[in-house]
């Protein structure tokens, strides 16, 4: 989705530069100027427009991390119990 927003901004900026509403840059820097301007425009747009997807993904990742931490803690307690049993015998 982020790539789609960037491509849309890139097309829009390219059209605006060709129409003359946006400066074309310095000398032969026109393609670099168009890409840079599209990046600058698409970054805040994707931050705002993709907030819901970003929040959902972070919840999924947080759940996976919590599950991995629980498994690690369970494995540690099993190892500690086995070590304690070996030392007592």
PDB file of C-alpha atoms in Angstrom:
ATOM      1  CA  UNK A   1       0.000   0.000   0.000  1.00  0.00           C
ATOM      2  CA  UNK A   2       2.883   2.327   0.781  1.00  0.00           C
ATOM      3  CA  UNK A   3       4.333   1.690  -2.660  1.00  0.00           C
ATOM      4  CA  UNK A   4       0.964   2.463  -4.226  1.00  0.00           C
ATOM      5  CA  UNK A   5       0.799   5.798  -2.410  1.00  0.00           C
ATOM      6  CA  UNK A   6       4.331   6.604  -3.590  1.00  0.00           C
ATOM      7  CA  UNK A   7       3.557   5.710  -7.209  1.00  0.00           C
ATOM      8  CA  UNK A   8       0.410   7.833  -7.101  1.00  0.00           C
ATOM      9  CA  UNK A   9       2.385  10.772  -5.737  1.00  0.00           C
ATOM     10  CA  UNK A  10       5.089  10.193  -8.340  1.00  0.00           C
ATOM     11  CA  UNK A  11       2.577  10.323 -11.181  1.00  0.00           C
ATOM     12  CA  UNK A  12       0.899  13.393  -9.708  1.00  0.00           C
ATOM     13  CA  UNK A  13       4.195  15.252  -9.255  1.00  0.00           C
ATOM     14  CA  UNK A  14       5.355  14.301 -12.757  1.00  0.00           C
ATOM     15  CA  UNK A  15       2.134  15.658 -14.236  1.00  0.00           C
ATOM     16  CA  UNK A  16       2.369  18.861 -12.188  1.00  0.00           C
ATOM     17  CA  UNK A  17       5.991  19.385 -13.279  1.00  0.00           C
ATOM     18  CA  UNK A  18       5.102  18.819 -16.945  1.00  0.00           C
ATOM     19  CA  UNK A  19       2.160  21.207 -16.715  1.00  0.00           C
ATOM     20  CA  UNK A  20       4.408  23.807 -15.086  1.00  0.00           C
ATOM     21  CA  UNK A  21       2.611  24.187 -11.748  1.00  0.00           C
ATOM     22  CA  UNK A  22       5.642  22.836  -9.868  1.00  0.00           C
ATOM     23  CA  UNK A  23       9.240  23.924 -10.589  1.00  0.00           C
ATOM     24  CA  UNK A  24      11.145  21.454 -12.755  1.00  0.00           C
ATOM     25  CA  UNK A  25      14.343  21.461 -10.690  1.00  0.00           C
ATOM     26  CA  UNK A  26      17.839  22.558 -11.684  1.00  0.00           C
ATOM     27  CA  UNK A  27      19.230  21.614 -15.083  1.00  0.00           C
ATOM     28  CA  UNK A  28      19.219  17.851 -15.681  1.00  0.00           C
ATOM     29  CA  UNK A  29      17.990  17.059 -12.166  1.00  0.00           C
ATOM     30  CA  UNK A  30      14.353  16.795 -13.236  1.00  0.00           C
ATOM     31  CA  UNK A  31      13.888  13.013 -12.631  1.00  0.00           C
ATOM     32  CA  UNK A  32      15.652  13.185  -9.267  1.00  0.00           C
ATOM     33  CA  UNK A  33      13.589  16.235  -8.302  1.00  0.00           C
ATOM     34  CA  UNK A  34      10.336  14.485  -9.204  1.00  0.00           C
ATOM     35  CA  UNK A  35      11.256  11.356  -7.206  1.00  0.00           C
ATOM     36  CA  UNK A  36      12.422  13.375  -4.193  1.00  0.00           C
ATOM     37  CA  UNK A  37       9.307  15.513  -4.175  1.00  0.00           C
ATOM     38  CA  UNK A  38       7.111  12.409  -4.491  1.00  0.00           C
ATOM     39  CA  UNK A  39       8.932  10.850  -1.501  1.00  0.00           C
ATOM     40  CA  UNK A  40       8.446  13.967   0.586  1.00  0.00           C
ATOM     41  CA  UNK A  41       4.731  14.065  -0.233  1.00  0.00           C
ATOM     42  CA  UNK A  42       4.053  10.326   0.099  1.00  0.00           C
ATOM     43  CA  UNK A  43       5.755   9.876   3.495  1.00  0.00           C
ATOM     44  CA  UNK A  44       3.263  11.888   5.587  1.00  0.00           C
ATOM     45  CA  UNK A  45       0.366  10.623   3.486  1.00  0.00           C
ATOM     46  CA  UNK A  46       1.263   6.994   4.138  1.00  0.00           C
ATOM     47  CA  UNK A  47       1.817   7.761   7.825  1.00  0.00           C
ATOM     48  CA  UNK A  48      -1.724   9.118   8.123  1.00  0.00           C
ATOM     49  CA  UNK A  49      -3.547   6.871   5.654  1.00  0.00           C
ATOM     50  CA  UNK A  50      -1.972   3.581   6.779  1.00  0.00           C
ATOM     51  CA  UNK A  51      -2.306   4.150  10.537  1.00  0.00           C
ATOM     52  CA  UNK A  52      -4.948   1.437  10.963  1.00  0.00           C
ATOM     53  CA  UNK A  53      -2.864  -1.197   9.163  1.00  0.00           C
ATOM     54  CA  UNK A  54       0.250  -0.204  11.142  1.00  0.00           C
ATOM     55  CA  UNK A  55      -1.608  -0.526  14.457  1.00  0.00           C
ATOM     56  CA  UNK A  56      -3.020  -3.938  13.506  1.00  0.00           C
ATOM     57  CA  UNK A  57       0.430  -5.192  12.503  1.00  0.00           C
ATOM     58  CA  UNK A  58       2.017  -3.957  15.729  1.00  0.00           C
ATOM     59  CA  UNK A  59      -0.648  -5.793  17.762  1.00  0.00           C
ATOM     60  CA  UNK A  60       0.119  -9.010  15.880  1.00  0.00           C
ATOM     61  CA  UNK A  61       3.841  -8.613  16.435  1.00  0.00           C
ATOM     62  CA  UNK A  62       3.355  -7.800  20.121  1.00  0.00           C
ATOM     63  CA  UNK A  63       1.267 -10.967  20.520  1.00  0.00           C
ATOM     64  CA  UNK A  64       3.943 -13.089  18.884  1.00  0.00           C
ATOM     65  CA  UNK A  65       6.671 -11.570  21.039  1.00  0.00           C
ATOM     66  CA  UNK A  66       4.645 -12.195  24.196  1.00  0.00           C
ATOM     67  CA  UNK A  67       4.107 -15.823  23.158  1.00  0.00           C
ATOM     68  CA  UNK A  68       7.805 -16.291  22.490  1.00  0.00           C
ATOM     69  CA  UNK A  69       8.660 -14.790  25.889  1.00  0.00           C
ATOM     70  CA  UNK A  70       6.219 -17.160  27.603  1.00  0.00           C
ATOM     71  CA  UNK A  71       7.738 -20.171  25.836  1.00  0.00           C
ATOM     72  CA  UNK A  72      11.239 -19.040  26.773  1.00  0.00           C
ATOM     73  CA  UNK A  73      10.242 -18.598  30.410  1.00  0.00           C
ATOM     74  CA  UNK A  74       8.643 -22.064  30.446  1.00  0.00           C
ATOM     75  CA  UNK A  75      11.794 -23.616  28.986  1.00  0.00           C
ATOM     76  CA  UNK A  76      13.966 -21.853  31.556  1.00  0.00           C
ATOM     77  CA  UNK A  77      11.833 -23.104  34.430  1.00  0.00           C
ATOM     78  CA  UNK A  78      12.027 -26.677  33.090  1.00  0.00           C
ATOM     79  CA  UNK A  79      15.799 -26.448  32.849  1.00  0.00           C
ATOM     80  CA  UNK A  80      16.042 -25.001  36.350  1.00  0.00           C
ATOM     81  CA  UNK A  81      13.861 -27.795  37.753  1.00  0.00           C
ATOM     82  CA  UNK A  82      15.972 -30.471  36.049  1.00  0.00           C
ATOM     83  CA  UNK A  83      19.194 -28.848  37.286  1.00  0.00           C
ATOM     84  CA  UNK A  84      17.863 -28.614  40.837  1.00  0.00           C
ATOM     85  CA  UNK A  85      16.775 -32.263  40.765  1.00  0.00           C
ATOM     86  CA  UNK A  86      20.217 -33.334  39.522  1.00  0.00           C
ATOM     87  CA  UNK A  87      21.974 -31.428  42.294  1.00  0.00           C
ATOM     88  CA  UNK A  88      19.763 -32.884  45.044  1.00  0.00           C
ATOM     89  CA  UNK A  89      20.402 -36.478  43.995  1.00  0.00           C
TER      90      UNK A  89
END
